[in-house]
CSV table of C-alpha atoms and ligand atoms in Angstrom, one decimal:
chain,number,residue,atom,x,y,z
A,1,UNK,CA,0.0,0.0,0.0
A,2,UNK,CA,3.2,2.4,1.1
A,3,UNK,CA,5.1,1.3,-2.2
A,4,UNK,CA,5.8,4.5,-4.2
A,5,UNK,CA,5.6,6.9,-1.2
A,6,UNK,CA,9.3,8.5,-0.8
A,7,UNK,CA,10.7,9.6,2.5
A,8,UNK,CA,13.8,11.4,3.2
A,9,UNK,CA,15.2,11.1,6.5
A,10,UNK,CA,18.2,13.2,8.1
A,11,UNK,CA,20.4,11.7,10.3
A,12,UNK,CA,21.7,8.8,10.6
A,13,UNK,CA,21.9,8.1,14.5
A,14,UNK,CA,20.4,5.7,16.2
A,15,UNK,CA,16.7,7.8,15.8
A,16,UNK,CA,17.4,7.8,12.2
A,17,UNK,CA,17.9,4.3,11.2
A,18,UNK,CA,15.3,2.7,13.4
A,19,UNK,CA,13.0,5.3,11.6
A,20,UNK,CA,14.4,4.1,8.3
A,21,UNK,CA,14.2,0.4,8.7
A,22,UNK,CA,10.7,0.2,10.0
A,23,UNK,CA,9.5,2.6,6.7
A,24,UNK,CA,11.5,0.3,4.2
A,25,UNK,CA,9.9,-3.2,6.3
A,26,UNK,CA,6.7,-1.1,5.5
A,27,UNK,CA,7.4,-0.8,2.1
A,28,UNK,CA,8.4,3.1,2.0
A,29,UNK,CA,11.2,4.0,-0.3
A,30,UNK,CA,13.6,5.9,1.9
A,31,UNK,CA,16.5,7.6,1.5
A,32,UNK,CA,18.9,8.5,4.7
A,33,UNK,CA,21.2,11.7,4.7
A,34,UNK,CA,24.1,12.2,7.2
A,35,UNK,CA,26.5,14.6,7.4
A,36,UNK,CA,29.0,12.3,9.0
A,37,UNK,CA,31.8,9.6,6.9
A,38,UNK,CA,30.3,7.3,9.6
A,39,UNK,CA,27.3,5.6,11.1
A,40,UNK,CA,25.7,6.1,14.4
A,41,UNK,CA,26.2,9.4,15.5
A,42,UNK,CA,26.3,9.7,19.5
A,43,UNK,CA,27.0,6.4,19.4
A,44,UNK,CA,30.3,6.7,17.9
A,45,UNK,CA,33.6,4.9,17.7
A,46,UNK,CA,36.7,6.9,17.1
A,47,UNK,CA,39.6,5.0,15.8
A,48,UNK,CA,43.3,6.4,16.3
A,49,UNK,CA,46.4,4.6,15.9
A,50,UNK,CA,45.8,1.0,14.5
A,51,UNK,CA,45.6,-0.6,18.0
A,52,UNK,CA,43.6,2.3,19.8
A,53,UNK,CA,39.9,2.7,19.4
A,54,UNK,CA,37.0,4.6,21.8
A,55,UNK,CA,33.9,5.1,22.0
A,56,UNK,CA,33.4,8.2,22.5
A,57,UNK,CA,29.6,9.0,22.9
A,58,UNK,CA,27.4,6.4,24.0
A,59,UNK,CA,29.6,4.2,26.6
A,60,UNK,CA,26.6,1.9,26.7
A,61,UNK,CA,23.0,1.2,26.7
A,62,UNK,CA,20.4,-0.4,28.5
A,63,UNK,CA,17.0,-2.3,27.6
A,64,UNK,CA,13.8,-1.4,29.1
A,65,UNK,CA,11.4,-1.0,26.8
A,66,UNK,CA,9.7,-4.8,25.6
A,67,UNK,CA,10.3,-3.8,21.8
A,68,UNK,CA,13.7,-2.4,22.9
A,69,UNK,CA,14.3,-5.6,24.6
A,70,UNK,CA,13.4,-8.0,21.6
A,71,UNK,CA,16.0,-5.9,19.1
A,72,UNK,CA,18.7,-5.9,21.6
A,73,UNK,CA,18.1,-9.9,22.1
A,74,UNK,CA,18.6,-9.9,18.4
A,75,UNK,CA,21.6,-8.1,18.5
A,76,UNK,CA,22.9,-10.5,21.3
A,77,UNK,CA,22.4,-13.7,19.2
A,78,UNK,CA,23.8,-12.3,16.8
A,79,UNK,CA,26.8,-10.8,18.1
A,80,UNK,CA,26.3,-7.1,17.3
A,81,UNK,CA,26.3,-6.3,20.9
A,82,UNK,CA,27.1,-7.8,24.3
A,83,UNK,CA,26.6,-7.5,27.8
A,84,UNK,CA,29.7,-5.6,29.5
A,85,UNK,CA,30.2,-7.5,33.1
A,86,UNK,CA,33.4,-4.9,33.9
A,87,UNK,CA,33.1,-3.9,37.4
A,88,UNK,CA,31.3,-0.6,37.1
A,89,UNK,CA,31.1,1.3,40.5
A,90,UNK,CA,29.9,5.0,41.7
A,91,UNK,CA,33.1,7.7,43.2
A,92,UNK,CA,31.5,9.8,45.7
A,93,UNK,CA,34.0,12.0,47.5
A,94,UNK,CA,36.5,8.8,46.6
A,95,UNK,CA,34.4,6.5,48.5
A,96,UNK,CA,33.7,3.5,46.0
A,97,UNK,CA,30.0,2.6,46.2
A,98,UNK,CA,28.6,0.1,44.0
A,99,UNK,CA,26.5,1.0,41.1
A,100,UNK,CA,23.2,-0.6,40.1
A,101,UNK,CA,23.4,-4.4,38.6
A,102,UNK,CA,21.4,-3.5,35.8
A,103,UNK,CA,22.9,-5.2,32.2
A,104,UNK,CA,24.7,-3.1,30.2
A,105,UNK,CA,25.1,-3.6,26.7
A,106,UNK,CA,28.2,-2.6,23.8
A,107,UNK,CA,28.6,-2.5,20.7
A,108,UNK,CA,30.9,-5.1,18.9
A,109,UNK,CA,33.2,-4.2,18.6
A,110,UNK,CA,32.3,-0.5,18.9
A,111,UNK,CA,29.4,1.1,19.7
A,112,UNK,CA,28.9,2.3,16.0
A,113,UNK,CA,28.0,-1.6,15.5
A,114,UNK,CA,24.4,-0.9,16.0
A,115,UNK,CA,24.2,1.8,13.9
A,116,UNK,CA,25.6,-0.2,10.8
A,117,UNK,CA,23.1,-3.2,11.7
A,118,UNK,CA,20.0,-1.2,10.9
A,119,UNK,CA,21.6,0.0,8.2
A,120,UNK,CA,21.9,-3.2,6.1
A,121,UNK,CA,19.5,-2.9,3.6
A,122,UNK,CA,18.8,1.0,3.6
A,123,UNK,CA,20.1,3.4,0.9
A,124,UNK,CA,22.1,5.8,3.0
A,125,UNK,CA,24.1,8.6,1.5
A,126,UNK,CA,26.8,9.8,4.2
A,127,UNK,CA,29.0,12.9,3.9
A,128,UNK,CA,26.1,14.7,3.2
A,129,UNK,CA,25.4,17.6,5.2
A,130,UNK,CA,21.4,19.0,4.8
A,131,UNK,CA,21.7,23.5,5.1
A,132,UNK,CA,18.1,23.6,4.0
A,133,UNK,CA,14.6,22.1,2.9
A,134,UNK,CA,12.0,23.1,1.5
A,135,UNK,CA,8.2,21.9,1.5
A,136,UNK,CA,6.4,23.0,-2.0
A,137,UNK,CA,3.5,21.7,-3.7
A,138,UNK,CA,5.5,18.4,-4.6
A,139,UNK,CA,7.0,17.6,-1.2
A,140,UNK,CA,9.8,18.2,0.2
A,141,UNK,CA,13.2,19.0,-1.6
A,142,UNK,CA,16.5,18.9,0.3
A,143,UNK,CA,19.4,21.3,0.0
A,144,UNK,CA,23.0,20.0,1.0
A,145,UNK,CA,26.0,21.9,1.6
A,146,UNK,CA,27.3,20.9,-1.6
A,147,UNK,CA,24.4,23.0,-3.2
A,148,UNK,CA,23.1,19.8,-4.5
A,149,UNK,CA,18.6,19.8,-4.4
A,150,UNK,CA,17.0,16.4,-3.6
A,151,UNK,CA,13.7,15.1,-3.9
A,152,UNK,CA,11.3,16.0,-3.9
A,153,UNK,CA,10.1,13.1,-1.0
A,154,UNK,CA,6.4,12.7,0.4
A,155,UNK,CA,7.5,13.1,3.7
A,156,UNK,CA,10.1,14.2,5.3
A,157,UNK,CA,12.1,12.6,8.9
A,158,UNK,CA,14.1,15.4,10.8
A,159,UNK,CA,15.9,12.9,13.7
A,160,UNK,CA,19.1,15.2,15.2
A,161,UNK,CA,19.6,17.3,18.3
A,162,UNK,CA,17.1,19.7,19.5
A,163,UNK,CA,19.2,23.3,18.2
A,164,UNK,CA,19.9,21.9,15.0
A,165,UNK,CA,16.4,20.6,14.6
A,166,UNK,CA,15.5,24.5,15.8
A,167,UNK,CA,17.9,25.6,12.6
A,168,UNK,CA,16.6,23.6,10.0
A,169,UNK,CA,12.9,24.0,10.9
A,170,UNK,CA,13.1,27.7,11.3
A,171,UNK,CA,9.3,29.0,11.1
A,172,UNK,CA,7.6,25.8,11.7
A,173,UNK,CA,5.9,25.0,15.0
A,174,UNK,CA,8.3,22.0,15.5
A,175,UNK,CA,11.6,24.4,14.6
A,176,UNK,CA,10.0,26.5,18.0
A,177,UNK,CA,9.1,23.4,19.5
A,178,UNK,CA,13.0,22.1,19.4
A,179,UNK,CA,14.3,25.6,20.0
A,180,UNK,CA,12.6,25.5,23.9
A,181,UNK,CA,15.4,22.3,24.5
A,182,UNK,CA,18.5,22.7,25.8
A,183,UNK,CA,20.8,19.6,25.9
A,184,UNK,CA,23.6,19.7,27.9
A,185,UNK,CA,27.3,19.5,26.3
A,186,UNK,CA,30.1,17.0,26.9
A,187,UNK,CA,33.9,17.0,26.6
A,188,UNK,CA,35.5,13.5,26.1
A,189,UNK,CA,38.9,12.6,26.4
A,190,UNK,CA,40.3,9.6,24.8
A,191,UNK,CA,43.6,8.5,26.2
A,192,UNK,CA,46.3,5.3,25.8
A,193,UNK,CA,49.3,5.7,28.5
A,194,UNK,CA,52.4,3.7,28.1
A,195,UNK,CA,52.0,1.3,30.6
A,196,UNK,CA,48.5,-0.3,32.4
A,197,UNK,CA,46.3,1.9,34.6
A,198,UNK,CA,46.3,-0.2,37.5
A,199,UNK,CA,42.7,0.2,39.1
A,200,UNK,CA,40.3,-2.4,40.5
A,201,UNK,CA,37.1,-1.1,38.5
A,202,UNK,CA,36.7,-0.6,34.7
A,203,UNK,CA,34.2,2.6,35.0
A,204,UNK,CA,33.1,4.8,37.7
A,205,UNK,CA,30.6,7.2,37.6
A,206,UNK,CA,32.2,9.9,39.4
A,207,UNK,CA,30.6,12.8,41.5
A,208,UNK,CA,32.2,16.0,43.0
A,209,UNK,CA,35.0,16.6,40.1
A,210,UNK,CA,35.4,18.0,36.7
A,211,UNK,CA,34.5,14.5,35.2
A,212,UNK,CA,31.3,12.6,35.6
A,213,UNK,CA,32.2,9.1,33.9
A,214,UNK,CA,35.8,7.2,33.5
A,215,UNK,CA,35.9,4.0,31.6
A,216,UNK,CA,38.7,1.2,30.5
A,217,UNK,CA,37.1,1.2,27.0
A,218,UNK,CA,39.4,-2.1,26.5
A,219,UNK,CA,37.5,-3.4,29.3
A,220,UNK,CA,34.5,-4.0,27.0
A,221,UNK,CA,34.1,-7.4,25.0
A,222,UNK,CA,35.7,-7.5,21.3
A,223,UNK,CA,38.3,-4.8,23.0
A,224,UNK,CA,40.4,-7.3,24.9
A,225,UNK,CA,43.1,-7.1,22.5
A,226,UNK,CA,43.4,-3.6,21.9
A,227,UNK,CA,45.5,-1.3,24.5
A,228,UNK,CA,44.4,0.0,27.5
A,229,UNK,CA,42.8,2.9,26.4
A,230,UNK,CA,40.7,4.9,28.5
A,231,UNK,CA,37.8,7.7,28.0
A,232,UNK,CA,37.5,10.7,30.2
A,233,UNK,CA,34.0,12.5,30.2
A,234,UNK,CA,33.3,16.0,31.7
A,235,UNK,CA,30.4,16.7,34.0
A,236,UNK,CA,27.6,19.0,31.8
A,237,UNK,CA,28.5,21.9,34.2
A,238,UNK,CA,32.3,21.7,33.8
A,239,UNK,CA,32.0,21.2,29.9
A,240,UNK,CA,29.2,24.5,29.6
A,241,UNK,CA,32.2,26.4,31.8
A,242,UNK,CA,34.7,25.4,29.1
A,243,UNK,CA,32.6,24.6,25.7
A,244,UNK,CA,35.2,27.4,24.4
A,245,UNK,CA,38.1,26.3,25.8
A,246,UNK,CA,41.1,24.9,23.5
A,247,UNK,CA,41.1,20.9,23.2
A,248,UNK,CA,44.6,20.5,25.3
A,249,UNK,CA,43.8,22.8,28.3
A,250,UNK,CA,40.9,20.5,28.0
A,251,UNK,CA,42.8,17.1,28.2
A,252,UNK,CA,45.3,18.7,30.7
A,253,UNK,CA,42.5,19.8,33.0
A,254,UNK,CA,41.0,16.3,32.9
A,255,UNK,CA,44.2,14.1,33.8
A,256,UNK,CA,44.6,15.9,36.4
A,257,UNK,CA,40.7,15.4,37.7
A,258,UNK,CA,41.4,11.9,36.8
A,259,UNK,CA,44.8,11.6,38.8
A,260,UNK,CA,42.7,13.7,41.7
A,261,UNK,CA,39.7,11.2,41.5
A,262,UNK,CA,42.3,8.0,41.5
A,263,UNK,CA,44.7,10.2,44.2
A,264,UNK,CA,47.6,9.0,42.3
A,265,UNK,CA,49.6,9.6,39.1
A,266,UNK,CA,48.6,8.3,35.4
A,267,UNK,CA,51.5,6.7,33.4
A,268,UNK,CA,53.0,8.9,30.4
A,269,UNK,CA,50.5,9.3,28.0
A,270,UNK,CA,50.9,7.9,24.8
A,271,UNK,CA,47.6,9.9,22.8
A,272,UNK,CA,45.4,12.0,23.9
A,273,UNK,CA,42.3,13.4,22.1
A,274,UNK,CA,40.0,15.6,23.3
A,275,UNK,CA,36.4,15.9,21.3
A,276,UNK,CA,33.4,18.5,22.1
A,277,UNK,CA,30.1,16.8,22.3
A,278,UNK,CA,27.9,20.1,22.1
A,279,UNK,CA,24.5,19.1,21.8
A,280,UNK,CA,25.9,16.1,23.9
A,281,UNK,CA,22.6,14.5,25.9
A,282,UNK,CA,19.0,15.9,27.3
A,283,UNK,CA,18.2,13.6,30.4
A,284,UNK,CA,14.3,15.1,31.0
A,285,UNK,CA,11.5,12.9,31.3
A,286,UNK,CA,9.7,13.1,27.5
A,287,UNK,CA,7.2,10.9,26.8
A,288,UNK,CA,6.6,12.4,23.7
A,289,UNK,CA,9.0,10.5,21.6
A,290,UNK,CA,7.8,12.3,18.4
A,291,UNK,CA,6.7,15.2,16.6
A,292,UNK,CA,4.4,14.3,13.4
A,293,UNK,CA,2.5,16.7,10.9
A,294,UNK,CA,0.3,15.0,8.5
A,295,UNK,CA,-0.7,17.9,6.9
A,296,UNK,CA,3.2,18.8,5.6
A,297,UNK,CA,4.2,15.1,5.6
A,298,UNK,CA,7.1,16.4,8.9
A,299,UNK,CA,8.3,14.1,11.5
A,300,UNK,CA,10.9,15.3,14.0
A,301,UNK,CA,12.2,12.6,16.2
A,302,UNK,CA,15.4,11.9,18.2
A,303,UNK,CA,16.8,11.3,21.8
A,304,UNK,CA,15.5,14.7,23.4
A,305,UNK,CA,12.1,13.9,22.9
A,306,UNK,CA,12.4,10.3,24.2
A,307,UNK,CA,14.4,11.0,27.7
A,308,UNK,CA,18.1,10.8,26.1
A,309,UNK,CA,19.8,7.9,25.7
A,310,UNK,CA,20.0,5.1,22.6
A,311,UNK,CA,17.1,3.3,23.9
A,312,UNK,CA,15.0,6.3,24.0
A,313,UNK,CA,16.4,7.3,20.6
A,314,UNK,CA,15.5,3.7,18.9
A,315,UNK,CA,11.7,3.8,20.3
A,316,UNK,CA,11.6,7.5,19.0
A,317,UNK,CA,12.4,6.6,15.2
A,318,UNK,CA,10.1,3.7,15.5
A,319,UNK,CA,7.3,5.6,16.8
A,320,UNK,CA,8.1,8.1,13.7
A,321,UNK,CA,7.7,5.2,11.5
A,322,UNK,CA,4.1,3.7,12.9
A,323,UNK,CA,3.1,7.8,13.0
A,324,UNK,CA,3.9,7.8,8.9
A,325,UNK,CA,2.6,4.4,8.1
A,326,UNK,CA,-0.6,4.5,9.9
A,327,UNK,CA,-0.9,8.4,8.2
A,328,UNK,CA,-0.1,6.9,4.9
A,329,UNK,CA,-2.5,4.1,5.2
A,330,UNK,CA,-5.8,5.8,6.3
A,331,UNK,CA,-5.2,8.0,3.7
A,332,UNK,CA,-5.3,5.1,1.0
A,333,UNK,CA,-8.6,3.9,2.6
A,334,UNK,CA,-10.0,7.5,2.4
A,335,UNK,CA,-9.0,7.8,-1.3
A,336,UNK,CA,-10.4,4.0,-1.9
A,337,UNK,CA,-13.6,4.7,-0.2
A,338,UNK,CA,-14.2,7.9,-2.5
A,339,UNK,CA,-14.1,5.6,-5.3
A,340,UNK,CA,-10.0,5.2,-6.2
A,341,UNK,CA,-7.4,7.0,-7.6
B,1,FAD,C1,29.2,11.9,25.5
B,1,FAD,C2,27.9,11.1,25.5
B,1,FAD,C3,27.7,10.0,26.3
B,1,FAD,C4,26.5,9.3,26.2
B,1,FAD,N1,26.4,8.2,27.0
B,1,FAD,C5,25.3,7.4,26.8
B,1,FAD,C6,25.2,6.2,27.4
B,1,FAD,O1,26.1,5.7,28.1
B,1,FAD,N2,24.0,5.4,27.3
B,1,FAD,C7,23.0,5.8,26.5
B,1,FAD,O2,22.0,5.1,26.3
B,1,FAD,N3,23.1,7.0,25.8
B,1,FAD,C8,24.2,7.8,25.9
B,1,FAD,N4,24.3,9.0,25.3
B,1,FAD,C9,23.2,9.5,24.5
B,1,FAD,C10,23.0,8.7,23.2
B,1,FAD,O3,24.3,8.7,22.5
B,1,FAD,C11,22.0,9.4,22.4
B,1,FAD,O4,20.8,9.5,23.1
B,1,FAD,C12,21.6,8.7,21.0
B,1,FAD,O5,22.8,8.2,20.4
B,1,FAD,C13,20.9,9.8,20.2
B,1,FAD,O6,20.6,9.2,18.9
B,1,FAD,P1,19.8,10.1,17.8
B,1,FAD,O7,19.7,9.3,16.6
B,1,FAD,O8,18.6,10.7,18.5
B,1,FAD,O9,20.8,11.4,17.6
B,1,FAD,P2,22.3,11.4,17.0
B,1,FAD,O10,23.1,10.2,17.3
B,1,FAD,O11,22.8,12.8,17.3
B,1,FAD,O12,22.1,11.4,15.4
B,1,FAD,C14,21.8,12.5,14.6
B,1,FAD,C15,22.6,12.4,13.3
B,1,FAD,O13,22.2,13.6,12.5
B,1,FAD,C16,23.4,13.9,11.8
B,1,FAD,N5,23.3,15.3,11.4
B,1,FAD,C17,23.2,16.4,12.2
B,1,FAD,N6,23.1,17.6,11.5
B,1,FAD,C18,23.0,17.2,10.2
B,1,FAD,C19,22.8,17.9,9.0
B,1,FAD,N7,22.7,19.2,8.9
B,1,FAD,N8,22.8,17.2,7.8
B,1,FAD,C20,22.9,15.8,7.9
B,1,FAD,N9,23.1,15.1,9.0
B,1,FAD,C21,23.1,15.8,10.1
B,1,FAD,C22,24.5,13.7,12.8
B,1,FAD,O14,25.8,13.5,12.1
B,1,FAD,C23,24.1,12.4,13.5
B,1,FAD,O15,24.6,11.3,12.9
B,1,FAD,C24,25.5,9.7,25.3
B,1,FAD,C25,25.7,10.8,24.5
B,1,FAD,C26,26.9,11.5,24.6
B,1,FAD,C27,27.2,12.7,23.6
């Protein structure tokens, strides 16, 4: 019934692709812009020297949702992700307190591994940044940064941050919708030192410093071969204090909170990265998961209108999806029932 009907979606995060894949299993023909060489988006692996790799958004994800929970069983049998048993514990004032036992799934063997599961199948053009679109008497046409025009689509998927959603959308209700969100910024470190960080947990969620996570990213499964590498992330408030600062006051700042927070000295470093997340998460309760306007064939979906996180992002683009099919298909029956095309 959907055959025929084109949808363009932008973004190619977690939202993005869950959105995608449900629209082509419905028989949508969808094509998927991202401005990114990669997959995934927040949910990122960075690769550096041949042996060192982090992930640098997402560090991992949980399963709460009963649709969430039947994908990520999927994934599991499969071998895209698996559980992470490291020892994961809570810093508060550097009293180690044990963090909740709740399963926490990776990526295999980076978090971007979800990302290019959904997107066997889809048509996805990456390097592809969208500065425009338009919505005309045809659709909707795209405008990259290329000065390239696509479309025109049917319907159009907008699935990234909140501000950029707010920039793209400009006049429509969801562009002021978007622009009401803030999402907090984060500044990652990725680091590899010469010799082993000798700790007895692999993460910590740490309280009362400049960081708020630490992780042994070798620690996950499919990274035991790799080096030790390690990622670093700010607290929101310390990375809004410094969203301007240079990248290596940033790294410097943060081995030092990290050699404050473990009350001893890190071994030589052997790289260091730093990377500015600035639309980095939105943790509010939104139930909302969507935004959908049948009249102008819009969906807006993503993370900050799902409560954060890749779970909330996945049920988000899904939600998109059933929004658009269940749109397109009444509107078949209404046509039908006046007597056809
Ligand atoms: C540092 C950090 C740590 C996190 N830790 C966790 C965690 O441990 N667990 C967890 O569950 N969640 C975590 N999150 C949140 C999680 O990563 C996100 O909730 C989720 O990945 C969001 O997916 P999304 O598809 O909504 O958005 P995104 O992943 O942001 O996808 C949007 C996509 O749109 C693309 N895009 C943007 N602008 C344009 C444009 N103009 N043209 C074309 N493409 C464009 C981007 O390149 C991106 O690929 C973390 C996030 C960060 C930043």
């Amino acid at each position: 019934m959907t055959r025929g009907h084109t949808v363009g979606v932008i973004g190619a995060g977690i939202a993005g692709l869950a959105c995608a894949r449900e629209l082509v299993a419905g028989g949508f023909d969808v094509t998927v812009f991202d401005k990114g060489r990669g997959l995934g988006g927040r949910t990122a692996t960075r690769r550096a020297e041949p042996d060192l790799r982090f992930d640098h958004g997402a560090q991992f994800f949980t399963a709460d949702d009963p649709l969430f929970r039947e994908v990520t069983d999927d994934w599991l049998a499969r071998g895209v992700v698996a559980e992470w048993i490291g020892r994961i514990i809570r810093l508060e004032d550097k009293t180690v307190i044990a963090s909740s036992l709740e399963p926490r799934y990776v990526g295999m063997p980076g978090m971007s591994a979800m990302a290019v599961d959904l997107a066997v199948g889809l048509c996805v053009r990456t390097a592809t940044q969208i500065t425009a679109v338009t919505h005309g008497a045809v659709g909707w046409t795209i405008a990259s940064e290329a000065n390239e025009t696509v479309g025109p689509f049917d319907t159009l998927v907008v699935t990234f941050p909140a501000p950029q959603t707010a920039a793209l959308l400009g006049s429509h209700h969801f562009g002021a919708v978007a622009s009401t969100v803030k999402m907090t910024p984060c500044w990652t470190v990725m680091a590899a030192f010469e010799s082993r960080v000798e700790l007895p947990w692999d993460g910590a969620f740490v309280h009362d410093s400049p960081l708020a996570w630490v992780a042994r990213n070798s620690s996950k499964p499919g990274r035991e071969r790799e080096a030790d590498c390690w990622v670093l992330q700010a607290s929101p408030e310390w990375s809004a204090d410094h969203l301007e600062a240079p990248a290596d006051r940033v790294s410097k700042d943060l081995f030092e909170a990290f050699e404050d927070v473990i009350a001893g000295p890190l071994p030589l470093q052997r790289y260091a990265a730093a990377h500015r997340w600035r639309y980095g998460q939105y943790s509010e309760p939104d139930e909302r998961r969507m935004l959908f306007d049948p009249r102008m064939g819009l969906a807006v979906c993503g993370d900050w209108l799902a409560g954060g996180r890749v779970e909330g992002a996945f049920l988000a683009g899904v939600r998109a999806a059933e929004a658009i099919r269940e749109h397109r298909e009444q509107e078949l029956r209404d046509l039908w029932a006046r007597g056809g095309p």
